[in-house]
Coordinates of C-alpha atoms in Angstrom, one line a residue:
X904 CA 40.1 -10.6 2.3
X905 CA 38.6 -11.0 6.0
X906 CA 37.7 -8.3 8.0
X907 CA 40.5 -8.9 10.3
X908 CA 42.9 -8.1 8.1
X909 CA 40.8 -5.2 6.7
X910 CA 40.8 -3.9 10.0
X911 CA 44.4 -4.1 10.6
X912 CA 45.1 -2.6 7.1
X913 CA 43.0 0.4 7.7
X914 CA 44.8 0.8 11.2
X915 CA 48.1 1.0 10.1
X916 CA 47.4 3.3 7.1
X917 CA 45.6 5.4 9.5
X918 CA 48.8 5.3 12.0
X919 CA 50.9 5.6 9.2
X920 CA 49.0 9.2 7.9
X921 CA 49.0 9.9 11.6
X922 CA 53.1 9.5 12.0
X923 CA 53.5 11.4 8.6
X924 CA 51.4 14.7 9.9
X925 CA 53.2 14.9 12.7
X926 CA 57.0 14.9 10.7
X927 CA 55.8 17.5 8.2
X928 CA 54.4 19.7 10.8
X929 CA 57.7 19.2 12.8
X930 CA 59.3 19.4 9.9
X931 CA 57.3 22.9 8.9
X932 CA 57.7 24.3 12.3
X933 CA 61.3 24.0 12.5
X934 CA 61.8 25.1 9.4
X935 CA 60.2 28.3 10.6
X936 CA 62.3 28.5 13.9
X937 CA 65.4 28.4 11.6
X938 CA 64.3 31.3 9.8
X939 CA 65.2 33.1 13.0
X940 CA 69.0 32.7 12.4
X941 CA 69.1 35.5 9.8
X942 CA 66.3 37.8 11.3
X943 CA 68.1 37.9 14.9
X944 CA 69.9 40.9 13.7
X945 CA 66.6 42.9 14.2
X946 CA 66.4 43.3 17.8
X947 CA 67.7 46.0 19.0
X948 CA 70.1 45.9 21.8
X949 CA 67.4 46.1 24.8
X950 CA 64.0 44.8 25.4
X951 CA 62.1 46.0 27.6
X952 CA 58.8 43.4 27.9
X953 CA 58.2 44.3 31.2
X954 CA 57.4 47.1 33.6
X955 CA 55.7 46.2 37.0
X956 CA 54.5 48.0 40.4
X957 CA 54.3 46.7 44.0
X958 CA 51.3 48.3 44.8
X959 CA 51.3 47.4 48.3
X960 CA 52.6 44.4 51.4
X961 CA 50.2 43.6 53.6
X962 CA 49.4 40.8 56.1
X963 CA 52.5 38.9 54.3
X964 CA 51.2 39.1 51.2
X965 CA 52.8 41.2 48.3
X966 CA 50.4 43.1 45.6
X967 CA 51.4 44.4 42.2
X968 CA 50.7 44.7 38.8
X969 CA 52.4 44.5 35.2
X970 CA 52.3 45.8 31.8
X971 CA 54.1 44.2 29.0
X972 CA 55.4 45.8 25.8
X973 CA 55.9 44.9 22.5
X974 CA 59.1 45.6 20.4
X975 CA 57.7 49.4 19.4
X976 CA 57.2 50.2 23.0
X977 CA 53.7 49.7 23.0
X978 CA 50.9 48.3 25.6
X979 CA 50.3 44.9 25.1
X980 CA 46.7 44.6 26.2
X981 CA 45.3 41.1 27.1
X982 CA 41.7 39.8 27.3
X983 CA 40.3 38.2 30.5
X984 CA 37.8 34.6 30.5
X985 CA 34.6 37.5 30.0
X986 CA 36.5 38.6 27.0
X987 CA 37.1 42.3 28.8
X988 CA 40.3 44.0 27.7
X989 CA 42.8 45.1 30.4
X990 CA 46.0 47.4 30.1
X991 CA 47.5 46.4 33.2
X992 CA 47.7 42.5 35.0
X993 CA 47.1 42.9 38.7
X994 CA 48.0 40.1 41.0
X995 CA 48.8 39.1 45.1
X996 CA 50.8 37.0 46.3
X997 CA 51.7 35.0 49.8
X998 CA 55.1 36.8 50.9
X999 CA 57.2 40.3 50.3
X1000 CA 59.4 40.3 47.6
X1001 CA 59.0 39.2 43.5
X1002 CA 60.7 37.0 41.2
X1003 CA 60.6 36.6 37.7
X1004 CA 60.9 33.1 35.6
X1005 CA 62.5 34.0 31.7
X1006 CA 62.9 31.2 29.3
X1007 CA 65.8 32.0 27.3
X1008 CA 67.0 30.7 23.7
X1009 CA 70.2 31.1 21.4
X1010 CA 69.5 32.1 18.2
X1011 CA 72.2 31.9 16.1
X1012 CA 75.1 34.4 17.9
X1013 CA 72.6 36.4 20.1
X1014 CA 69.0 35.5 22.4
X1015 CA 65.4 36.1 23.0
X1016 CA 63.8 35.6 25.9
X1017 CA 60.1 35.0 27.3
X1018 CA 58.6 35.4 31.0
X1019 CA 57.7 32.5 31.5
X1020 CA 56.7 32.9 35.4
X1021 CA 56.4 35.2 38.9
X1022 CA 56.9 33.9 42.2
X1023 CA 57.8 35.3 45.3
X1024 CA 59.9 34.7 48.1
X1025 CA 57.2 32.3 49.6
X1026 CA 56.4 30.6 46.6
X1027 CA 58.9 27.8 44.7
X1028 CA 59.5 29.0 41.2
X1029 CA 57.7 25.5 40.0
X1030 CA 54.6 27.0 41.6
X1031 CA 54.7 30.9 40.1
X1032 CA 52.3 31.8 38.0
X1033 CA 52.6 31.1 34.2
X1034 CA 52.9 34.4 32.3
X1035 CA 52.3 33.1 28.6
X1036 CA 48.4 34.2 28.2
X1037 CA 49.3 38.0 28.8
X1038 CA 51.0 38.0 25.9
X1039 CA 49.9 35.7 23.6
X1040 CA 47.9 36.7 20.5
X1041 CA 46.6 33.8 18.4
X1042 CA 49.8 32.2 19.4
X1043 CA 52.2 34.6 18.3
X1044 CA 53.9 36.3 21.4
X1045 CA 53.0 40.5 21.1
X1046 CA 56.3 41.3 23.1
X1047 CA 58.2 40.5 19.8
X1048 CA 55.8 42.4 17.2
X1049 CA 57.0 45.6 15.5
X1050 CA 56.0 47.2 12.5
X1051 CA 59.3 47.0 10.9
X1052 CA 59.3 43.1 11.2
X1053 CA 59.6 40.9 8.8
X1054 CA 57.1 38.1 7.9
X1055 CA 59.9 35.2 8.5
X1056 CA 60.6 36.8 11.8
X1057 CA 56.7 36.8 12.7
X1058 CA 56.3 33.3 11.5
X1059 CA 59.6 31.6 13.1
X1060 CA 59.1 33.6 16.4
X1061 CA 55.7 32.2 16.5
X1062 CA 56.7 28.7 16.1
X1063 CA 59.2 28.9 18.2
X1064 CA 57.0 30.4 21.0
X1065 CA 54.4 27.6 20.4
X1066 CA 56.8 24.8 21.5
X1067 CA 58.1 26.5 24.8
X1068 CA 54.3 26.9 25.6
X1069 CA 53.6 22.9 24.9
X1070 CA 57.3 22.5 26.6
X1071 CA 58.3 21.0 23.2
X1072 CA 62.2 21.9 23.8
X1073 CA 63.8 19.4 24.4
X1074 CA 65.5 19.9 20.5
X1075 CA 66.4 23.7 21.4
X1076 CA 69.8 23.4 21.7
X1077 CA 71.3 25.9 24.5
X1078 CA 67.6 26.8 26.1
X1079 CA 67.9 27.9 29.6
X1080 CA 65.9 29.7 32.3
X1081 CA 66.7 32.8 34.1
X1082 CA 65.8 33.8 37.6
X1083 CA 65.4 37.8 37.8
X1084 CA 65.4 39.6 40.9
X1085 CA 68.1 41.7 41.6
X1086 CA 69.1 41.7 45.1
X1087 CA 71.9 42.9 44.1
X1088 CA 70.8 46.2 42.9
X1089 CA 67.5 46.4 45.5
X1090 CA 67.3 44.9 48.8
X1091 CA 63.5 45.6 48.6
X1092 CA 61.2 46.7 45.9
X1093 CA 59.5 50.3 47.0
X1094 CA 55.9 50.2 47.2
X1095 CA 54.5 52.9 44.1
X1096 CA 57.8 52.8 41.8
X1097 CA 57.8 51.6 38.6
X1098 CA 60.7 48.8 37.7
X1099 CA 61.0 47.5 34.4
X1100 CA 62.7 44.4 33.2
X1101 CA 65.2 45.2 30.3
X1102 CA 66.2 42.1 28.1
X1103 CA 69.7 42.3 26.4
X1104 CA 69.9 40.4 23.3
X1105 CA 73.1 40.3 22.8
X1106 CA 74.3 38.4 25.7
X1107 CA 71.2 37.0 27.2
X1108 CA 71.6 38.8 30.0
X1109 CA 68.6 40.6 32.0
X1110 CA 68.4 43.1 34.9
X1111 CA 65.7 45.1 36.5
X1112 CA 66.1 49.1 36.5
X1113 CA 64.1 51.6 38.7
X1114 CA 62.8 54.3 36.8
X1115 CA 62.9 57.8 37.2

């Protein structure tokens, strides 16, 4: 046998391993997603994975920061590049008012939803800032953990979070995004209140609520 040949043999049983990893972890990872259609029922009938506060407007620029929640209503801390552990995200941003990017996904006859981005009203959504890394924990996102989860939950919401980080979705049937806002309900977010960002599973639908 020449080496040529060799060569090319080795190749394509390399590209042909190759093509096979990728269908079983494909395979494997929507396997897991599907396990979502009989754990939906879990979620209860808000989410709250957000609460934020404009801290202050000056020189057209907006400053505020946000805490996300898990499922049990706990702080989901997050971990900077120097490996320090904050409570709260602080940010700025060019302009006056804040927006809020969801990703949003069917699952079987009810939704979850992920921030996926803010912006403001001087910056396009395509250039907010991605949200993912607050809330990711070794790739599983904390705003859906809960004690009284179950391991198929964990496992599918993980893979299905993994794809809509890589922007993997183009098989998600019904995916959407979701611009939140509210200038319905506020003309102007008040410098020092707290607003949080309830998620309603049953319908997709999500608002922003002033607290008390």
């Amino acid at each position: 046998m020449s080496k040529k040949l060799l060569y090319t043999l080795i190749g394509l049983g390399l590209f042909i391993i190759l093509i096979s990893s990728i269908y079983c972890a494909t395979t494997w990872q929507q396997r897991k997603i599907s396990q979502l259609n009989k754990q939906i029922e879990f979620l209860k009938q808000e989410v709250v994975p957000i609460r934020f506060k404009v801290l202050a407007r000056r020189n057209d620029t907006i400053y505020f920061s946000m805490k996300f929640y898990d499922l049990d209503h706990n702080v989901v801390f997050f971990y900077d590049d120097n490996g320090e552990k904050h409570e709260f995200v602080r940010m700025r941003l060019p302009g006056k008012e804040l927006s809020f990017d969801f990703v949003v996904v069917p699952i079987a006859d009810r939704f979850v939803a992920f921030p996926y981005k803010v912006f403001s009203d001087a910056i396009p959504p395509k250039n907010g800032i991605v949200l993912f890394k607050f809330y990711d924990r070794d790739n599983f996102p904390q705003i859906y953990y809960s004690e009284n989860s179950s391991p198929a939950f964990n496992s599918g919401m993980a893979a299905l979070f993994q794809k809509i980080k890589k922007g993997d979705v183009a098989d998600i049937k019904g995916i959407f995004g979701s611009m939140v806002q509210d200038v319905q309900n506020f003309s102007q977010f008040k410098v020092g209140r707290i607003y949080r960002i309830v998620f309603h599973p049953a319908k997709g639908g999500i608002e922003i609520i002033e607290e008390e």
